CSV table of C-alpha atoms in Angstrom, one decimal:
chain,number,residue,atom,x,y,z
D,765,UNK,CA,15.4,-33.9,-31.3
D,766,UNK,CA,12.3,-32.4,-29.3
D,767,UNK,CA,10.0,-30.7,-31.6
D,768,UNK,CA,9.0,-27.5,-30.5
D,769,UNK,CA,5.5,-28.4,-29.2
D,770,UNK,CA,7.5,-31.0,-27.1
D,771,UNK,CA,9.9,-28.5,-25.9
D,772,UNK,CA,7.1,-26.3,-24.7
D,773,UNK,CA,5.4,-29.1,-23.1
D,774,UNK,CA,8.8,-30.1,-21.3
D,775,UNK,CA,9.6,-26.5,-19.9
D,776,UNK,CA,8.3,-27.2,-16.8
D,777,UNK,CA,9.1,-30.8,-15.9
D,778,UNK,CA,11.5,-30.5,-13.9
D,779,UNK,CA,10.0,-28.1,-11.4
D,780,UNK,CA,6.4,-30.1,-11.4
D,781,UNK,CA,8.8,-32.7,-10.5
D,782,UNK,CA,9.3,-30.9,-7.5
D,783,UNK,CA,6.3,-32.8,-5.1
D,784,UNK,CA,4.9,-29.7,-3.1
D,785,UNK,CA,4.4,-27.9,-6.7
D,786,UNK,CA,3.5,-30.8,-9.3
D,787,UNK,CA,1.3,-30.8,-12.2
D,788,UNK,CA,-1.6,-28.8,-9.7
D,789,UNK,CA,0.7,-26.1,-9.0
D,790,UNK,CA,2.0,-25.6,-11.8
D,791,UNK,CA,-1.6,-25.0,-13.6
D,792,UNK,CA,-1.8,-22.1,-10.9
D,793,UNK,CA,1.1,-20.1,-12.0
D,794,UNK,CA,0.4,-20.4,-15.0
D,795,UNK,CA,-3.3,-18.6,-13.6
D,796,UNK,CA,-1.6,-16.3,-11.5
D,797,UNK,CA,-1.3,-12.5,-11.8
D,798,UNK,CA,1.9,-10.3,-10.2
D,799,UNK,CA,2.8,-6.8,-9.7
D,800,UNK,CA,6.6,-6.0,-9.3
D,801,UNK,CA,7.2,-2.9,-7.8
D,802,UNK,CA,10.2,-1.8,-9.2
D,803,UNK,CA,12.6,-3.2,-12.1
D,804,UNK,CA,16.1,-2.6,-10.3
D,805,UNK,CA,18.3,-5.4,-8.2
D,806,UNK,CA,15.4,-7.1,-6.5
D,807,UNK,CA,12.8,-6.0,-9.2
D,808,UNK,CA,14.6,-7.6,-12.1
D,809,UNK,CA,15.4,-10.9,-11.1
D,810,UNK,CA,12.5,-11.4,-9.7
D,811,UNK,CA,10.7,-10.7,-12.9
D,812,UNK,CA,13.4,-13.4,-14.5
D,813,UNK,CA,12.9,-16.1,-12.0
D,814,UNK,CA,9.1,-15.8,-12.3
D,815,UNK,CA,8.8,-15.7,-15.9
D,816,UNK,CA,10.9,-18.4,-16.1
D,817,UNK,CA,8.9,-20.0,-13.4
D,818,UNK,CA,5.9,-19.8,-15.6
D,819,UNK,CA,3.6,-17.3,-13.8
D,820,UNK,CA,1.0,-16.5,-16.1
D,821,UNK,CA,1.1,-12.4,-16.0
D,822,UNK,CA,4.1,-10.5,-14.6
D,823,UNK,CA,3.2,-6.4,-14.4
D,824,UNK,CA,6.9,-4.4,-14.0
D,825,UNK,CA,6.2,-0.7,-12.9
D,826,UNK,CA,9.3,1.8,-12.5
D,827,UNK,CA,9.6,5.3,-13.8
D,828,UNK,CA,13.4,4.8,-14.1
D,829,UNK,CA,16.0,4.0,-16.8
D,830,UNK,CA,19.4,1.7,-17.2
D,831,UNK,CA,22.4,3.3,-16.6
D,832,UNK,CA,25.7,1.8,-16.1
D,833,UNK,CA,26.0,1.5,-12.3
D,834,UNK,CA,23.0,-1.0,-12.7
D,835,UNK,CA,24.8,-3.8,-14.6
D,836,UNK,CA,26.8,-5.0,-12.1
D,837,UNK,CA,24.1,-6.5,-9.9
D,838,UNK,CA,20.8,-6.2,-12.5
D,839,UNK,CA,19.9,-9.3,-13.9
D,840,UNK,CA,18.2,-8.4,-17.7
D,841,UNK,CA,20.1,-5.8,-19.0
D,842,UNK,CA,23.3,-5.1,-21.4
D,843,UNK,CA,25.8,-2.8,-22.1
D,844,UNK,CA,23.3,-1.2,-24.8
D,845,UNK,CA,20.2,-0.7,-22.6
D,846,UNK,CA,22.6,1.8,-20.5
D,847,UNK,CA,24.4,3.3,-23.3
D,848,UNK,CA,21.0,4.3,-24.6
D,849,UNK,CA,19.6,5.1,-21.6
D,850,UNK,CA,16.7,2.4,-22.1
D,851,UNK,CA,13.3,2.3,-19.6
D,852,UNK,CA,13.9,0.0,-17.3
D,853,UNK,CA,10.7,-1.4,-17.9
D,854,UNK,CA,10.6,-1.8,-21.6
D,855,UNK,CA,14.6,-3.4,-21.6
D,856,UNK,CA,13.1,-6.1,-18.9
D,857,UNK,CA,10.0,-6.8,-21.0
D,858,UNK,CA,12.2,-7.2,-24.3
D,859,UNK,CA,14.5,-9.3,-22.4
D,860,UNK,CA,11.2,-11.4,-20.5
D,861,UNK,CA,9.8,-12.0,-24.0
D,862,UNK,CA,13.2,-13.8,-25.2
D,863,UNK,CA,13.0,-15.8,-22.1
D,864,UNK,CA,9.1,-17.4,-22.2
D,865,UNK,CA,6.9,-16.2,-24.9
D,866,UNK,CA,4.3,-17.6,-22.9
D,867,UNK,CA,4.2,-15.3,-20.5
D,868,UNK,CA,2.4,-11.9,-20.6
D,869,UNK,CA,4.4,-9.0,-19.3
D,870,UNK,CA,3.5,-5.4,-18.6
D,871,UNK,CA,5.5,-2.8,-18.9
D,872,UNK,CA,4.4,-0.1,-17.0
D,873,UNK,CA,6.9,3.2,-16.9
D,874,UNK,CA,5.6,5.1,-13.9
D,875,UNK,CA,6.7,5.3,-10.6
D,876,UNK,CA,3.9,4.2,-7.8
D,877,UNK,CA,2.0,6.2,-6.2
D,878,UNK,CA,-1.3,6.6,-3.8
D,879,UNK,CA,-3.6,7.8,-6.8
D,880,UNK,CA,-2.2,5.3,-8.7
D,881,UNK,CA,-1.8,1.7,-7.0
D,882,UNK,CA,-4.8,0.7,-7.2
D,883,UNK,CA,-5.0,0.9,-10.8
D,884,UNK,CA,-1.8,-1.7,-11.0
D,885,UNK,CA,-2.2,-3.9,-8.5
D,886,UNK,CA,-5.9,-3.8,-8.5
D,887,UNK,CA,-6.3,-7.3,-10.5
D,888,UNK,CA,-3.0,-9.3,-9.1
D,889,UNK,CA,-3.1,-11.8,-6.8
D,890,UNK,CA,0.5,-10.6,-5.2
D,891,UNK,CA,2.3,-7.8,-4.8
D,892,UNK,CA,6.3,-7.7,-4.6
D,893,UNK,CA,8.7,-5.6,-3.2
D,894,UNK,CA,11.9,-4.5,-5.7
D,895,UNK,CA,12.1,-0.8,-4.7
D,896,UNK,CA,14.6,1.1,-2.7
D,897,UNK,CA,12.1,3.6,-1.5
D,898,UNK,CA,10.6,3.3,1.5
D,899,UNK,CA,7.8,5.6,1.7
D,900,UNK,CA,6.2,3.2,-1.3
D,901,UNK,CA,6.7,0.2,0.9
D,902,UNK,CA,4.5,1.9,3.5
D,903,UNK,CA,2.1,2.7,0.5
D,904,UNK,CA,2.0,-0.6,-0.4
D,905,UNK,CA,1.5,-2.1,2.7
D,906,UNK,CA,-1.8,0.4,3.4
D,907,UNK,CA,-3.1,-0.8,0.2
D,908,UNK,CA,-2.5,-4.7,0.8
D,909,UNK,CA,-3.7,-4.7,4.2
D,910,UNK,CA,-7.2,-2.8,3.0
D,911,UNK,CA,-7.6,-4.8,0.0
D,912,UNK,CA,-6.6,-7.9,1.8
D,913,UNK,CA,-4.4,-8.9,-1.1
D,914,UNK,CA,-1.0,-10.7,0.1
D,915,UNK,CA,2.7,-9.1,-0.5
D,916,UNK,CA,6.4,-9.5,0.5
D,917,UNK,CA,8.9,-7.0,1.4
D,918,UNK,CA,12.3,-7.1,1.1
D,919,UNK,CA,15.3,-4.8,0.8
D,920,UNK,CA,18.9,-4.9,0.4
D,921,UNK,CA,22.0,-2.8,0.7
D,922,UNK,CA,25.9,-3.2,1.0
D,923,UNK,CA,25.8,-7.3,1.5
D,924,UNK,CA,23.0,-7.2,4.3
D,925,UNK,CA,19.0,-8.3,3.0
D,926,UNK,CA,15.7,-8.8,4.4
D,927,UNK,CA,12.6,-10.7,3.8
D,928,UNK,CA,9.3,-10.8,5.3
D,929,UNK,CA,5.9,-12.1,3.2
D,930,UNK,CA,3.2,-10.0,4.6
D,931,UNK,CA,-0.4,-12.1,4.5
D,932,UNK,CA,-3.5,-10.9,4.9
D,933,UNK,CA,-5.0,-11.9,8.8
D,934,UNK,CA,-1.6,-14.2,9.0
D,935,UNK,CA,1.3,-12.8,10.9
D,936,UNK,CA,2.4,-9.1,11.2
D,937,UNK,CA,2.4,-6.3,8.4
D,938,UNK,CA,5.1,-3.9,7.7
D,939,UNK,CA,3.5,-1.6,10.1
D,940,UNK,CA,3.8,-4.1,12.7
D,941,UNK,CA,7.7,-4.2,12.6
D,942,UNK,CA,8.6,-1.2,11.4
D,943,UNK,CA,6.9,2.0,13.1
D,944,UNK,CA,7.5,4.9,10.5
D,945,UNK,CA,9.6,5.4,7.1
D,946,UNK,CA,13.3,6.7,7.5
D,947,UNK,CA,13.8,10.5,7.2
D,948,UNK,CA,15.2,11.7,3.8
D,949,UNK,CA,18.6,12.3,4.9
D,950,UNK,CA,18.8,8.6,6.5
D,951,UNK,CA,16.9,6.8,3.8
D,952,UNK,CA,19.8,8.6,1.3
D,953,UNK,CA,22.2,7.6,3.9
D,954,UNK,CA,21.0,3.4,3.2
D,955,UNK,CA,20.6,3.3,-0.1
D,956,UNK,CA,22.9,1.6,-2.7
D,957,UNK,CA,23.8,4.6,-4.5
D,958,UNK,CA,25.6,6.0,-0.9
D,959,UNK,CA,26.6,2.2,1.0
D,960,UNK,CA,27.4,0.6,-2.4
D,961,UNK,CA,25.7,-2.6,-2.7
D,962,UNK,CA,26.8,-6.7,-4.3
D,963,UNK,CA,25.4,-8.5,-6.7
D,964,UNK,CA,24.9,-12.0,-5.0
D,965,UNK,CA,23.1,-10.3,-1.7
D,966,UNK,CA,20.3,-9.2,-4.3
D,967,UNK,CA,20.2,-12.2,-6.0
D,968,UNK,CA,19.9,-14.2,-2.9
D,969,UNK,CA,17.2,-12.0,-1.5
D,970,UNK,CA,15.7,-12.0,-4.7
D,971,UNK,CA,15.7,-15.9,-4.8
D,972,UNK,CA,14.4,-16.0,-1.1
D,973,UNK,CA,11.4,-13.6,-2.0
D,974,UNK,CA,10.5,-15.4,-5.1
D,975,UNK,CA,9.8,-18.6,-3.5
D,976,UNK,CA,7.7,-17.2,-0.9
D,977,UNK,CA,5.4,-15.8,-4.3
D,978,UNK,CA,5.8,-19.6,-5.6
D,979,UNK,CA,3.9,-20.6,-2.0
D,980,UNK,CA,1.5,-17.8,-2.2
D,981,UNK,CA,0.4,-18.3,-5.8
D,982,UNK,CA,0.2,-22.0,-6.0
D,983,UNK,CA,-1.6,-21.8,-2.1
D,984,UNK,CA,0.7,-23.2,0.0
D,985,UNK,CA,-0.4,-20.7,2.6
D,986,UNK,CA,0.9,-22.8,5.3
D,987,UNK,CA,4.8,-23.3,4.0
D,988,UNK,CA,4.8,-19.4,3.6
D,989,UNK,CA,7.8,-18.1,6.1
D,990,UNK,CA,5.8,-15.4,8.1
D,991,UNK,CA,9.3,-14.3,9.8
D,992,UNK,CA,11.1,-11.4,9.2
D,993,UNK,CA,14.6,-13.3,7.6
D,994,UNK,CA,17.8,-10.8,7.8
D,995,UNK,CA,20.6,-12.2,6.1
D,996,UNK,CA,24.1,-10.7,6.1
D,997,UNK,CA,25.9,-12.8,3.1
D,998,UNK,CA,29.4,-11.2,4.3
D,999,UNK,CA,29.1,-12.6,7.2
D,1000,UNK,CA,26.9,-16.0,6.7
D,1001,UNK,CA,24.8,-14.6,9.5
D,1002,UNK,CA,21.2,-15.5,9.4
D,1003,UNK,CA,18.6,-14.0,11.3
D,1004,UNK,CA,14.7,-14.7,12.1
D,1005,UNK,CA,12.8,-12.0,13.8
D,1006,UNK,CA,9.5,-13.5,15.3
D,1007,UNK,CA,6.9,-11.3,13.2
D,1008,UNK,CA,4.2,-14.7,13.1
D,1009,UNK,CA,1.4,-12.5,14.9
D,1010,UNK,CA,-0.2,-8.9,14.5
D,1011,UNK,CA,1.2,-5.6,16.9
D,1012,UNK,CA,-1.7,-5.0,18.8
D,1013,UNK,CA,-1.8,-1.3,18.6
D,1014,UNK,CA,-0.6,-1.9,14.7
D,1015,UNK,CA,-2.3,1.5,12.9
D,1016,UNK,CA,-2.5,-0.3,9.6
D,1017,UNK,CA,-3.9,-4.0,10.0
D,1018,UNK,CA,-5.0,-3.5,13.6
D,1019,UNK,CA,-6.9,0.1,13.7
D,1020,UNK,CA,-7.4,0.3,10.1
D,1021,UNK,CA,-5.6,3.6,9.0
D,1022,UNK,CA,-4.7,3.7,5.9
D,1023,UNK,CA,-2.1,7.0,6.3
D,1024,UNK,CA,-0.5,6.2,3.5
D,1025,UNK,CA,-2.7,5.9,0.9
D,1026,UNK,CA,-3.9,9.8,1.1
D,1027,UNK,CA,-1.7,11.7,-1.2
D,1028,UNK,CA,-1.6,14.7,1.4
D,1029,UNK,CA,-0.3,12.7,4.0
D,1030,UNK,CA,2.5,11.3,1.5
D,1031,UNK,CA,3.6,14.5,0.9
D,1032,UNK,CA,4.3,15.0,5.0
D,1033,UNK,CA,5.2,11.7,6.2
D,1034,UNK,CA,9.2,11.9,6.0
D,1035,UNK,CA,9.7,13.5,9.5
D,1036,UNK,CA,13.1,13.2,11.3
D,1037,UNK,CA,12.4,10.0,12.7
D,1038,UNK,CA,13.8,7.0,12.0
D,1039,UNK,CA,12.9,3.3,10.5
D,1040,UNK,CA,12.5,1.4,14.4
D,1041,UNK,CA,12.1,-1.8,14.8
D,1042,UNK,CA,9.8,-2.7,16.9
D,1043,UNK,CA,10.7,-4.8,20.2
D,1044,UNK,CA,10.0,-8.4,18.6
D,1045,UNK,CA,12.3,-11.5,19.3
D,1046,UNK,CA,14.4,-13.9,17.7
D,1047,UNK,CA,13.9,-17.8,17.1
């Protein structure tokens, strides 16, 4: 029977079997630094694959709690994290630290913010999307594209997700695709709590977005999927949106405005507009 040194030691086989990660890629997870933004659907299996996956520092921020509408499609928690109203944050870290005790994880109960991204995602070498709310997304996005610091996006609701790794002077930004956050009423109008949403889309999507981080971190910049994947698991349809090179006129990565980053401008940036994708093809 394995001792538990040689149990440690054999965590990991099986994935540096795996020739595109090995033995040299593995060392860099085990280097690498994350941010999750949110612990919800996306935001907590993402922290489970990635722990598990050995990434040496996982950083979970969300202001929010467990309730019982979460367990049917959050990995991480139980019955008791909703019943007593537990931090999102602090159920995922307990539950992370079962999981790989090698792993450093930071709890971090706060929702993100202008004043204070920079202070969270400051010292990681990835950013990833597990929030609902899109005005943070566009927050995000400013920050990684003036800090130069790689992230992926991704949302889903009912059975229909999305993907797309965003990479600094590589392919298109948020702000590329999509022109302007939803309005209030139709950003309340796509969320989960409103459309309803599965438990295998977010897994999927979660899965799809995790491996993109696995490319990132261990510098397989080249394998990274710079298309914008849309995925309707109801359906089986599959989608790529050509998003493999900058908008010209692009605000953000193009003209440098970082709108969302000044906390004035957050306060007025949900006009009536709409999320629009912009006129990019297939392939």
């Amino acid at each position: 029977m394995p001792t538990p040194e040689n149990s440690f030691a054999m965590r990991y086989q099986r994935q540096e079997l795996f020739g595109p990660l090995g033995l040299a890629g593995q060392a860099r997870l085990a280097e690498a630094k994350v941010l999750i933004v949110g612990a919800g659907g996306l935001g907590s299996w993402l922290g489970e694959l990635l722990v598990r996956a050995g990434v040496g520092l996982v950083k979970l921020v969300d202001g929010d709690v467990v309730d019982w509408t979460n367990l049917a499609r959050q990995a991480m928690y139980e019955e008791l994290d909703a019943a007593q109203a537990r931090p999102k944050v602090q159920a995922a870290k307990n539950r992370l630290a079962k999981i790989n005790s090698a792993v450093e994880v930071q709890a971090i109960e706060t929702m993100l913010t202008p004043a204070n991204i920079d202070a969270q995602a400051g010292d990681v070498d990835l950013i990833l999307d597990g929030t609902d709310d899109w005005t943070s997304r566009f927050v995000i996005n400013d920050y990684a594209v003036k800090m130069h610091k790689p992230w992926i996006f991704a949302g889903v609701v009912g059975a229909q997700g999305q993907v797309l790794p965003c990479l600094p002077g590589r392919g298109a930004c948020l702000r590329c695709v999509f022109e302007t956050p939803p309005s209030q009423k139709t950003e309340q109008a796509n969320k989960a709590s409103t459309r309803g949403v599965l438990g295998p889309p977010v897994a999927t999507i979660a899965s799809l977005e995790a491996i993109e981080a696995i490319k990132i971190l261990t510098g397989q910049i080249e394998a990274v999927n710079t298309h914008l994947l849309k995925l309707d698991a109801w359906t089986g349809q599959i989608q790529k949106l050509n998003t493999s090179q900058p908008t010209p006129d692009c605000p953000c990565c193009q003209l440098g405005k970082f709108d969302f980053l000044q906390t004035e401008k957050m306060q007025h940036s949900r006009p009536g507009c709409e999320v629009r994708l912009k006129n990019i093809g297939t392939i």
